[in-house]
PDB file of C-alpha atoms in Angstrom:
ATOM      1  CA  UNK A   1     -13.024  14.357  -9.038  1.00  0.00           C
ATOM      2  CA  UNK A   2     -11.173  13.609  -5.771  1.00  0.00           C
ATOM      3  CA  UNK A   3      -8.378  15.826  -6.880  1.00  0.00           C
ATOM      4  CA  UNK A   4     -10.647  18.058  -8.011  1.00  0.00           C
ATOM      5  CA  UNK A   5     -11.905  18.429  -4.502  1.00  0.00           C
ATOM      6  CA  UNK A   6      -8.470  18.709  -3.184  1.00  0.00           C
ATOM      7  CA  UNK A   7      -7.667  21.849  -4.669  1.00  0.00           C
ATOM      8  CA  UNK A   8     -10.821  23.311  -4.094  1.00  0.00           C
ATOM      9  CA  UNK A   9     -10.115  22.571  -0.564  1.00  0.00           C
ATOM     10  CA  UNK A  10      -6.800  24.081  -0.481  1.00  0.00           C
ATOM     11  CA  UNK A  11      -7.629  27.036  -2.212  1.00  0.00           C
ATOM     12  CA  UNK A  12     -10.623  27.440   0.637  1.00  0.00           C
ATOM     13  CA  UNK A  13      -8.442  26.663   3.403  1.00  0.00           C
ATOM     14  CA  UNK A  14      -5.881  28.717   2.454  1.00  0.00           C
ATOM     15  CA  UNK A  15      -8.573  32.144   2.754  1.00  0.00           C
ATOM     16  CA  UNK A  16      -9.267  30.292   6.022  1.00  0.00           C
ATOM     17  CA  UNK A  17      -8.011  32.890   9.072  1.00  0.00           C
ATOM     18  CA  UNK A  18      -8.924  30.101  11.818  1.00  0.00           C
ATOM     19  CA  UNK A  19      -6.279  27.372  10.004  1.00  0.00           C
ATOM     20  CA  UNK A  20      -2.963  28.154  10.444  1.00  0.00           C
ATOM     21  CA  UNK A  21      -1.237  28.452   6.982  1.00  0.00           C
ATOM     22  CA  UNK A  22       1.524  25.447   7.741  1.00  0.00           C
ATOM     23  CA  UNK A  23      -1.338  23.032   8.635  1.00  0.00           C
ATOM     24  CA  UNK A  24      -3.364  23.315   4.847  1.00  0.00           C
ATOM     25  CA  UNK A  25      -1.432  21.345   3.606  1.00  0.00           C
ATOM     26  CA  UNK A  26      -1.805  18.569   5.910  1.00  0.00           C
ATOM     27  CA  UNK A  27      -5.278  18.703   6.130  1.00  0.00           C
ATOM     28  CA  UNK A  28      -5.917  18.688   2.491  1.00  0.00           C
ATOM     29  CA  UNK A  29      -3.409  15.877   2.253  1.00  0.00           C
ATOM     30  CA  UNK A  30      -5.550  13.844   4.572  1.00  0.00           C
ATOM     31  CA  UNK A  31      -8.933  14.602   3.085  1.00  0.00           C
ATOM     32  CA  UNK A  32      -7.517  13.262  -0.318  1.00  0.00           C
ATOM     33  CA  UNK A  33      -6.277  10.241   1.061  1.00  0.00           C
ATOM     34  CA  UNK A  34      -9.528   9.481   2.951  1.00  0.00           C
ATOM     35  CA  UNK A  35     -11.695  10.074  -0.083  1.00  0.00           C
ATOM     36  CA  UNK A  36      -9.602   7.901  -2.271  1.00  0.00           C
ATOM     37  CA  UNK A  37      -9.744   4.932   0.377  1.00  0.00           C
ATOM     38  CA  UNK A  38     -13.093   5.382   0.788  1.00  0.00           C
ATOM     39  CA  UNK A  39     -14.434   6.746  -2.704  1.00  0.00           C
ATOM     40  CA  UNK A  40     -16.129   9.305  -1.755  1.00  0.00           C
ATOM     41  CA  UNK A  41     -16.604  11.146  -4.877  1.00  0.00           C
ATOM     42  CA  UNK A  42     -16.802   8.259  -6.791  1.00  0.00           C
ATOM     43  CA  UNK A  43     -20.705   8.007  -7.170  1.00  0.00           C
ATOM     44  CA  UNK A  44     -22.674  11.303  -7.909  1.00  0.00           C
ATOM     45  CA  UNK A  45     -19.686  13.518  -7.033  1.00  0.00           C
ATOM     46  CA  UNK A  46     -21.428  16.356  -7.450  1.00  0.00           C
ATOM     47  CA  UNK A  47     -23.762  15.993  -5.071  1.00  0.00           C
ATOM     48  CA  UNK A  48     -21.297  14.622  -2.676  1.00  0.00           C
ATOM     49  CA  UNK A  49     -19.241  17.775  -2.778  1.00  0.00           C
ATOM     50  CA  UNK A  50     -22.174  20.408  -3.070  1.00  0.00           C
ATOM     51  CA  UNK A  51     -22.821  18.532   0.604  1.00  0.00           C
ATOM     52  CA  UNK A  52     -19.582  19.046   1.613  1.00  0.00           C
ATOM     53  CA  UNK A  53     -19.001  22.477   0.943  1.00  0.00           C
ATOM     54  CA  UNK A  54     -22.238  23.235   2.402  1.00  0.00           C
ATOM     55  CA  UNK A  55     -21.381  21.397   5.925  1.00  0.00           C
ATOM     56  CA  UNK A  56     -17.648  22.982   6.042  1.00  0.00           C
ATOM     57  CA  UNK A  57     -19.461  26.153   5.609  1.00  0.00           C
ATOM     58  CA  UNK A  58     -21.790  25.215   8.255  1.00  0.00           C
ATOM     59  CA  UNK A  59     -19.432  23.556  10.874  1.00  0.00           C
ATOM     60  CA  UNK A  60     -16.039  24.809   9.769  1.00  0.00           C
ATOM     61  CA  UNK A  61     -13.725  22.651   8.240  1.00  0.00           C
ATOM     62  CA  UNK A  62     -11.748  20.492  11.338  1.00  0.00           C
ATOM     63  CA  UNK A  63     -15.429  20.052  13.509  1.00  0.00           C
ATOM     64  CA  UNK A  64     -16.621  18.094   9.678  1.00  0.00           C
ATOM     65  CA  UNK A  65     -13.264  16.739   9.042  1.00  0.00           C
ATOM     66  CA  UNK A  66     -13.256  14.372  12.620  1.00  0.00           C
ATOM     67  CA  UNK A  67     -16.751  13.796  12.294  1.00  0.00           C
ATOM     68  CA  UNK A  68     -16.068  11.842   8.847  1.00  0.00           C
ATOM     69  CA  UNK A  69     -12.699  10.627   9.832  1.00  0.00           C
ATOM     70  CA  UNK A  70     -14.479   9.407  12.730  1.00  0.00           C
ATOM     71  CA  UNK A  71     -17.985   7.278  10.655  1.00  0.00           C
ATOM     72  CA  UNK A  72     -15.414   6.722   8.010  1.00  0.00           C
ATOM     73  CA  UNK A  73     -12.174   5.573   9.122  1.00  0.00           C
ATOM     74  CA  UNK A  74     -13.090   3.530  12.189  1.00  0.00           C
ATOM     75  CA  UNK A  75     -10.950   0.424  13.183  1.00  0.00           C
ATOM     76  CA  UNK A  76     -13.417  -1.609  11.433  1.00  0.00           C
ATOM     77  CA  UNK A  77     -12.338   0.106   8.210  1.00  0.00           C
ATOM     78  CA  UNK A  78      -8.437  -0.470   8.612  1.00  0.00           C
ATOM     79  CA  UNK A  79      -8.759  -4.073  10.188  1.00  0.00           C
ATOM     80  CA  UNK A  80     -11.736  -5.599   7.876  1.00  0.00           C
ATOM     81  CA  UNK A  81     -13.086  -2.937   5.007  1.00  0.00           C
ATOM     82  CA  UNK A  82      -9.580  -1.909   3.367  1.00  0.00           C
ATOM     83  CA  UNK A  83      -8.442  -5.438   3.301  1.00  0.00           C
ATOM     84  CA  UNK A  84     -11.455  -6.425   1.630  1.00  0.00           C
ATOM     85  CA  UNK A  85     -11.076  -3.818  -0.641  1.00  0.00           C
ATOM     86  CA  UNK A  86      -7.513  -5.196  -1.773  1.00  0.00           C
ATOM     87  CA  UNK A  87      -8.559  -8.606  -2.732  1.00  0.00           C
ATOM     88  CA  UNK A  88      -9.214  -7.437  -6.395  1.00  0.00           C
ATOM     89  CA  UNK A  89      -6.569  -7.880  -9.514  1.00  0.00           C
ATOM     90  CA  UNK A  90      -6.469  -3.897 -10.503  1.00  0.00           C
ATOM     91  CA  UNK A  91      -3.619  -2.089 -10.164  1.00  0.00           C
ATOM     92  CA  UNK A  92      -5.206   0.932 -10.615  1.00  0.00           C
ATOM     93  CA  UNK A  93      -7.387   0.386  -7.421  1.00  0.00           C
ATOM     94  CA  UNK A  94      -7.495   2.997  -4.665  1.00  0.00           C
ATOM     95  CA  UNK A  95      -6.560   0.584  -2.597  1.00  0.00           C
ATOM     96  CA  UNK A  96      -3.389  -0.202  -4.094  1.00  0.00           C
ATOM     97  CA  UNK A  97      -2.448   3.184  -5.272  1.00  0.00           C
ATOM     98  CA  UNK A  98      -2.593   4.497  -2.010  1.00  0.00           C
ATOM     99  CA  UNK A  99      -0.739   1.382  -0.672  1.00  0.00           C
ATOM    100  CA  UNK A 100       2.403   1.969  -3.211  1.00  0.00           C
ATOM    101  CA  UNK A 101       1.689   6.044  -2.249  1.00  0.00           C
ATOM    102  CA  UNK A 102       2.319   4.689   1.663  1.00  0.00           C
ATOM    103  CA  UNK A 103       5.702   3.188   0.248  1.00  0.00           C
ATOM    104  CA  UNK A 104       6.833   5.678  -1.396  1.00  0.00           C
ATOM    105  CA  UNK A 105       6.114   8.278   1.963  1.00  0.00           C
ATOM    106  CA  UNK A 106       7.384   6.263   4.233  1.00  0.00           C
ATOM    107  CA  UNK A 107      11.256   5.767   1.782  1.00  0.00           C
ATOM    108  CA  UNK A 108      10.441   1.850   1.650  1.00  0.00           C
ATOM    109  CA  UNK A 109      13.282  -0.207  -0.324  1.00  0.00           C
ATOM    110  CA  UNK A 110      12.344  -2.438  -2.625  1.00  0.00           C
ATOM    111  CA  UNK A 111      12.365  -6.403  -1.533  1.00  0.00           C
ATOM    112  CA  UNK A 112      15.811  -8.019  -0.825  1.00  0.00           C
ATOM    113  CA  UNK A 113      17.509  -4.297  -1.452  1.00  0.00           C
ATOM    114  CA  UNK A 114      18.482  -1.600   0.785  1.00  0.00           C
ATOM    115  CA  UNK A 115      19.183   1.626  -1.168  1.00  0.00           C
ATOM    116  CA  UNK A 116      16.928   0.680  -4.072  1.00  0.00           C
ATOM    117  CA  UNK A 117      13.780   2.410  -2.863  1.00  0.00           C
ATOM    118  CA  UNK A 118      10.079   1.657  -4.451  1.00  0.00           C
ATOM    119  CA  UNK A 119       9.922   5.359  -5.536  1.00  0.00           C
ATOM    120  CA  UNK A 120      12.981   4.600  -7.717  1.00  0.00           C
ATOM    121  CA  UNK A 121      11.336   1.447  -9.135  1.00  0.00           C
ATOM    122  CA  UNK A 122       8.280   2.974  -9.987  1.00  0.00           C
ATOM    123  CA  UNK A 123       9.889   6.367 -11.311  1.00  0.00           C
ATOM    124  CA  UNK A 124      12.033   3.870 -14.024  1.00  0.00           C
ATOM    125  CA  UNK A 125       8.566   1.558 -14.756  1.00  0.00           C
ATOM    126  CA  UNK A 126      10.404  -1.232 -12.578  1.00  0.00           C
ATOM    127  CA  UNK A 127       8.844  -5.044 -12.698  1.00  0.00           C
ATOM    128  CA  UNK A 128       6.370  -5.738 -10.594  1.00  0.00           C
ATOM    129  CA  UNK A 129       7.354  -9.197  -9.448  1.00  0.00           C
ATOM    130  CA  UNK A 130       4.721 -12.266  -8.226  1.00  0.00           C
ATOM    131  CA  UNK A 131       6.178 -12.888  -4.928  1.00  0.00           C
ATOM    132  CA  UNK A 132       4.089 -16.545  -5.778  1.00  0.00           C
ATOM    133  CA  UNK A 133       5.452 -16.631  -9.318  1.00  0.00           C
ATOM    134  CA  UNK A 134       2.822 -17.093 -11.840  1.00  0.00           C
ATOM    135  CA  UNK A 135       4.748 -19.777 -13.543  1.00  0.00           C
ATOM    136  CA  UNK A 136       4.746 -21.334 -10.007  1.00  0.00           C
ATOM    137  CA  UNK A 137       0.943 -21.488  -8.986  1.00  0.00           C
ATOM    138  CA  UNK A 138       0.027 -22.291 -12.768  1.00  0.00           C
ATOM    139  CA  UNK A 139       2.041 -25.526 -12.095  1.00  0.00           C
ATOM    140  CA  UNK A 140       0.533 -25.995  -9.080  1.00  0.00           C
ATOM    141  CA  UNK A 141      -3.687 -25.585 -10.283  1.00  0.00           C
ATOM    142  CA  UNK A 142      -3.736 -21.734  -9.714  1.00  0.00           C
ATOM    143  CA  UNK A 143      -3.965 -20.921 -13.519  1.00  0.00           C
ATOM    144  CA  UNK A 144      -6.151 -18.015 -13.093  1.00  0.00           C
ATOM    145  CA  UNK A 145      -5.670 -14.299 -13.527  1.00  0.00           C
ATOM    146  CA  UNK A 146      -8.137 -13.411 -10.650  1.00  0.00           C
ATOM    147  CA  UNK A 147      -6.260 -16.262  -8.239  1.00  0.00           C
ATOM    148  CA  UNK A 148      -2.889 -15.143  -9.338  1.00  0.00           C
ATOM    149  CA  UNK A 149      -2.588 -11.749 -10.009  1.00  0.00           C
ATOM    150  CA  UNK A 150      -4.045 -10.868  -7.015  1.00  0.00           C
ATOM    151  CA  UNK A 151      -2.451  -7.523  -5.849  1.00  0.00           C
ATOM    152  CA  UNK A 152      -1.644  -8.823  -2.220  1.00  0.00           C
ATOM    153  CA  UNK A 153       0.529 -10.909  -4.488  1.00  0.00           C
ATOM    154  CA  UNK A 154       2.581  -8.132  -6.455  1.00  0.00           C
ATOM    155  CA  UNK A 155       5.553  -6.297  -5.360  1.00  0.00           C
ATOM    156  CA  UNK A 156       7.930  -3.736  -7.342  1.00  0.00           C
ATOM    157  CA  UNK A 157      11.172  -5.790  -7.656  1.00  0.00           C
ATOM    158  CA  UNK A 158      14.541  -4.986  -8.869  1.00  0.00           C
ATOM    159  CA  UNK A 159      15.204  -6.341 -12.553  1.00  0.00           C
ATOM    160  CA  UNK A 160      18.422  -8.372 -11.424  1.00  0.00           C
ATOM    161  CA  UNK A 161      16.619  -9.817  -8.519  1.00  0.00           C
ATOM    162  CA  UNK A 162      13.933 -10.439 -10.450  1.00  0.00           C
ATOM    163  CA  UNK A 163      15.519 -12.509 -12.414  1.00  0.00           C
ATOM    164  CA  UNK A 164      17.639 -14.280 -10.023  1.00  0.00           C
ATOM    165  CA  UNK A 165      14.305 -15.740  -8.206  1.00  0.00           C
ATOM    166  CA  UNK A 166      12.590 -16.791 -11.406  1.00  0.00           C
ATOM    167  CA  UNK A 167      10.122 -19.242 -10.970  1.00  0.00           C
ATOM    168  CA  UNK A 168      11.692 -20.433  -7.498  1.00  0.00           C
ATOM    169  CA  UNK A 169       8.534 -21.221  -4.492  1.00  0.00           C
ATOM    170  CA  UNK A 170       8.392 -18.754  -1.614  1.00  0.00           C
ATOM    171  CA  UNK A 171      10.058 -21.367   0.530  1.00  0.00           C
ATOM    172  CA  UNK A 172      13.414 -21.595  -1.616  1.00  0.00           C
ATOM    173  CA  UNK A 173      13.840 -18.033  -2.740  1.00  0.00           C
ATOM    174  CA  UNK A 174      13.351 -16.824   0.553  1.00  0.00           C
ATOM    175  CA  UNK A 175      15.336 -19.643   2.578  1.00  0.00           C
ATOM    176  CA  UNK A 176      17.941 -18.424   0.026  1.00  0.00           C
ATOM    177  CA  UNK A 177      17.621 -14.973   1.304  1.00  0.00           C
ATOM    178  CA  UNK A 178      17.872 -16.134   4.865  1.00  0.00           C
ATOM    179  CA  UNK A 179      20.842 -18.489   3.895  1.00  0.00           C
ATOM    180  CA  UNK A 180      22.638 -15.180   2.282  1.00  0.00           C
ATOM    181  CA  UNK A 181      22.423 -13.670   5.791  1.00  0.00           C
ATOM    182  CA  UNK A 182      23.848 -16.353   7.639  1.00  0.00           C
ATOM    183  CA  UNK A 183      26.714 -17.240   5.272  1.00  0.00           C
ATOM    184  CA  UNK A 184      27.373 -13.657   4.200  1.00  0.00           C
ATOM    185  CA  UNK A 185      27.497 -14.801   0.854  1.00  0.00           C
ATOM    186  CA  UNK A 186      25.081 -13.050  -1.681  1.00  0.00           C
ATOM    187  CA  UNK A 187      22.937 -15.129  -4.660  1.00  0.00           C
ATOM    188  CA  UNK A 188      20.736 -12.006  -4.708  1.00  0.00           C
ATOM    189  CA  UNK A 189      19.586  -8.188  -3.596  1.00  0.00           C
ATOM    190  CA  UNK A 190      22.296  -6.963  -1.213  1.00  0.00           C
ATOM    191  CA  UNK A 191      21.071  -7.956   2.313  1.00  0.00           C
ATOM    192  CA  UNK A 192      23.415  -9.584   4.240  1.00  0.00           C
ATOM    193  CA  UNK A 193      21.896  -9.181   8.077  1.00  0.00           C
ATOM    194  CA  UNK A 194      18.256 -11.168   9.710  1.00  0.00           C
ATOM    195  CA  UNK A 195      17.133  -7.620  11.158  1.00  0.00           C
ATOM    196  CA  UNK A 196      17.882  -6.055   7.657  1.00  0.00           C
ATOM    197  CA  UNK A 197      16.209  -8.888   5.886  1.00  0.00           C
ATOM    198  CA  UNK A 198      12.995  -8.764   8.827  1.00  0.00           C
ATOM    199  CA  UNK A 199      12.957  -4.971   8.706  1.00  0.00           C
ATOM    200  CA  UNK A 200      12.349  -5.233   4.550  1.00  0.00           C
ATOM    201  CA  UNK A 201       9.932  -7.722   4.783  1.00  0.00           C
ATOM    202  CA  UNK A 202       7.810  -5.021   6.887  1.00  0.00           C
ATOM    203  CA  UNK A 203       8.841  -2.023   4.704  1.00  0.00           C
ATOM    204  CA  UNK A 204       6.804  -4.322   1.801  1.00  0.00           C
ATOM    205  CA  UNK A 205       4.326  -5.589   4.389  1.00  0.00           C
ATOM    206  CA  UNK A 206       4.996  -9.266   3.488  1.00  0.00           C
ATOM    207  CA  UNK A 207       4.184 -11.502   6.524  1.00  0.00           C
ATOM    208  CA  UNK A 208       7.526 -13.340   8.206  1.00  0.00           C
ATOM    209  CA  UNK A 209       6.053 -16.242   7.746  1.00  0.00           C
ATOM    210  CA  UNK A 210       6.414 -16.387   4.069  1.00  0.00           C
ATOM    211  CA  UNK A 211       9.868 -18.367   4.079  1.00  0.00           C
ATOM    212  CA  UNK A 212       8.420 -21.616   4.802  1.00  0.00           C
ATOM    213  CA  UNK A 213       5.088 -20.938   2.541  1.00  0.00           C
ATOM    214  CA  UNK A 214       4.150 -22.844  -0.510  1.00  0.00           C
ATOM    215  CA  UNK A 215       1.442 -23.469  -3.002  1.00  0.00           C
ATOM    216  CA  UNK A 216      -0.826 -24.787  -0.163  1.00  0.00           C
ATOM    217  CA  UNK A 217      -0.028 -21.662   1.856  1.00  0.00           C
ATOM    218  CA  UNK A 218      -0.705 -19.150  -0.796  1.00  0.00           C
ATOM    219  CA  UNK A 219      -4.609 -18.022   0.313  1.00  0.00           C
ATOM    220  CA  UNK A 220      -3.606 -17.635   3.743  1.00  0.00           C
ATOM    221  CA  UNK A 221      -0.384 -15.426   2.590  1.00  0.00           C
ATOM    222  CA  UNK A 222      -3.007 -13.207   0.554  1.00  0.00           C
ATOM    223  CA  UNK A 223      -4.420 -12.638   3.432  1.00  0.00           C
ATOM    224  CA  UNK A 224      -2.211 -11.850   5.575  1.00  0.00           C
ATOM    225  CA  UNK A 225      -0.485  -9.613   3.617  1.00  0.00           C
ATOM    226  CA  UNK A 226      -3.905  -7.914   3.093  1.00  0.00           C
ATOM    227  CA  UNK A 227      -3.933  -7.223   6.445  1.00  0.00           C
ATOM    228  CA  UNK A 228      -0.599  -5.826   6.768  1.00  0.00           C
ATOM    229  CA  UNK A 229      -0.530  -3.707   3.131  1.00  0.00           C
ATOM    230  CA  UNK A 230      -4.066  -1.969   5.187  1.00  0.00           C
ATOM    231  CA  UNK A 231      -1.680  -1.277   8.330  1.00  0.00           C
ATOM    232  CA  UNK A 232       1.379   0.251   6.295  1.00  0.00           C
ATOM    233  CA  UNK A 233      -1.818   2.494   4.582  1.00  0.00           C
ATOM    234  CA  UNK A 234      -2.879   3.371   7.965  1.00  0.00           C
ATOM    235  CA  UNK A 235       0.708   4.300   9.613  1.00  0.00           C
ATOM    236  CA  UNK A 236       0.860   6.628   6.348  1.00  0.00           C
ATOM    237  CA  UNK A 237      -2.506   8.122   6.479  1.00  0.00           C
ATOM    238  CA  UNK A 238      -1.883   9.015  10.566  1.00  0.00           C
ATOM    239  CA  UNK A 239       1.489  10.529   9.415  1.00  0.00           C
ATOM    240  CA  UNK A 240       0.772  12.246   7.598  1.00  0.00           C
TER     241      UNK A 240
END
């Protein structure tokens, strides 16, 4: 239904004399990003979008589009709502969708690689790696799915690097990493430099801290990384 919308509104705005052709795109763009953050057609779509149609037509399409970004997508919304909306186990959430959509935008590479993008990872069905392993927090009393497969805790990964991490805590994989910049010598990915390794941590919005984290640190790292997955969303949406 939000897609649905979308081309509606790009067939509209494109008959639109007061919208410059170049900038359709980037409205409709940013209408179909808002309503899949903030489900707007997900209850009674149809009355939702008989509304909106009828208060375009009314106000013109960028005086309605600021006056919903505005009630809709307040700081509130980045900083408390979207977060919230993350801590779930779907990946088929908006939320998430939108977050690997904000990856893929923005050319993010894949943890511990540079040149190995997300886009590529997804394109080839990639694994999604636990950045806690599962085997990990089972071991540790987090044996369920809605503790540990947690979305904040997922991340596409690289097969070989995968692999090389296994079932290694946060605090050894990722001293490893750190170790692999220092010494120049690789155990896995191909990052060999602390602003390289720093910079990739951001591109997969996974919180610095996260080299000395373990078990007891793990629902403080979900949230954090929350926080920071809604941010990379929000540097997207605005660039868009």
């Amino acid at each position: 239904m939000t897609l649905d919308f979308a081309y509606m509104l790009y067939l509209k705005l494109s008959k639109d004399s007061s919208i410059p052709h170049d900038q359709v795109k980037h409205h409709v763009q940013k209408w179909f990003v808002l309503s899949t953050l903030t489900g707007r057609y997900v209850g009674s779509p149809e009355s939702v979008m008989s509304r909106d149609i009828r208060l375009i037509n009314e106000k013109g399409f960028i005086n309605f589009f600021y006056e919903i970004e505005a009630s809709v997508l307040s700081d509130t919304f980045w900083d408390i709502s979207l977060p919230q909306n993350l801590e779930t186990t779907s990946t088929n959430s908006p939320a998430f969708n939108t977050f690997l959509a904000a990856q893929i935008n923005l050319n993010c590479n894949s943890l511990f690689m540079h040149g190995t993008m997300i886009s590529d990872l997804i394109n080839i069905s990639g694994d999604v790696h636990h950045i806690f392993p599962k085997a990990y927090l089972k071991k540790n009393g987090i044996d369920t799915k809605g503790r540990y497969n947690q979305v904040a805790n997922f991340t596409y990964l690289d097969t070989q690097v995968n692999k090389a991490i296994s079932d290694d805590a946060p605090n050894i994989y990722f001293q490893s990493a750190l170790e692999q910049c220092d010494k120049k010598n690789i155990a896995f990915g191909n990052i060999f430099e602390r602003d390289a390794l720093m910079k990739n941590l951001s591109e997969n919005a996974i919180p610095e801290s996260i080299v000395s984290m373990t078990v007891e640190n793990y629902d403080d790292f979900l949230a954090d990384r929350r926080k920071l997955m809604a941010q990379l969303m929000m540097r997207y949406y605005k660039g868009l």
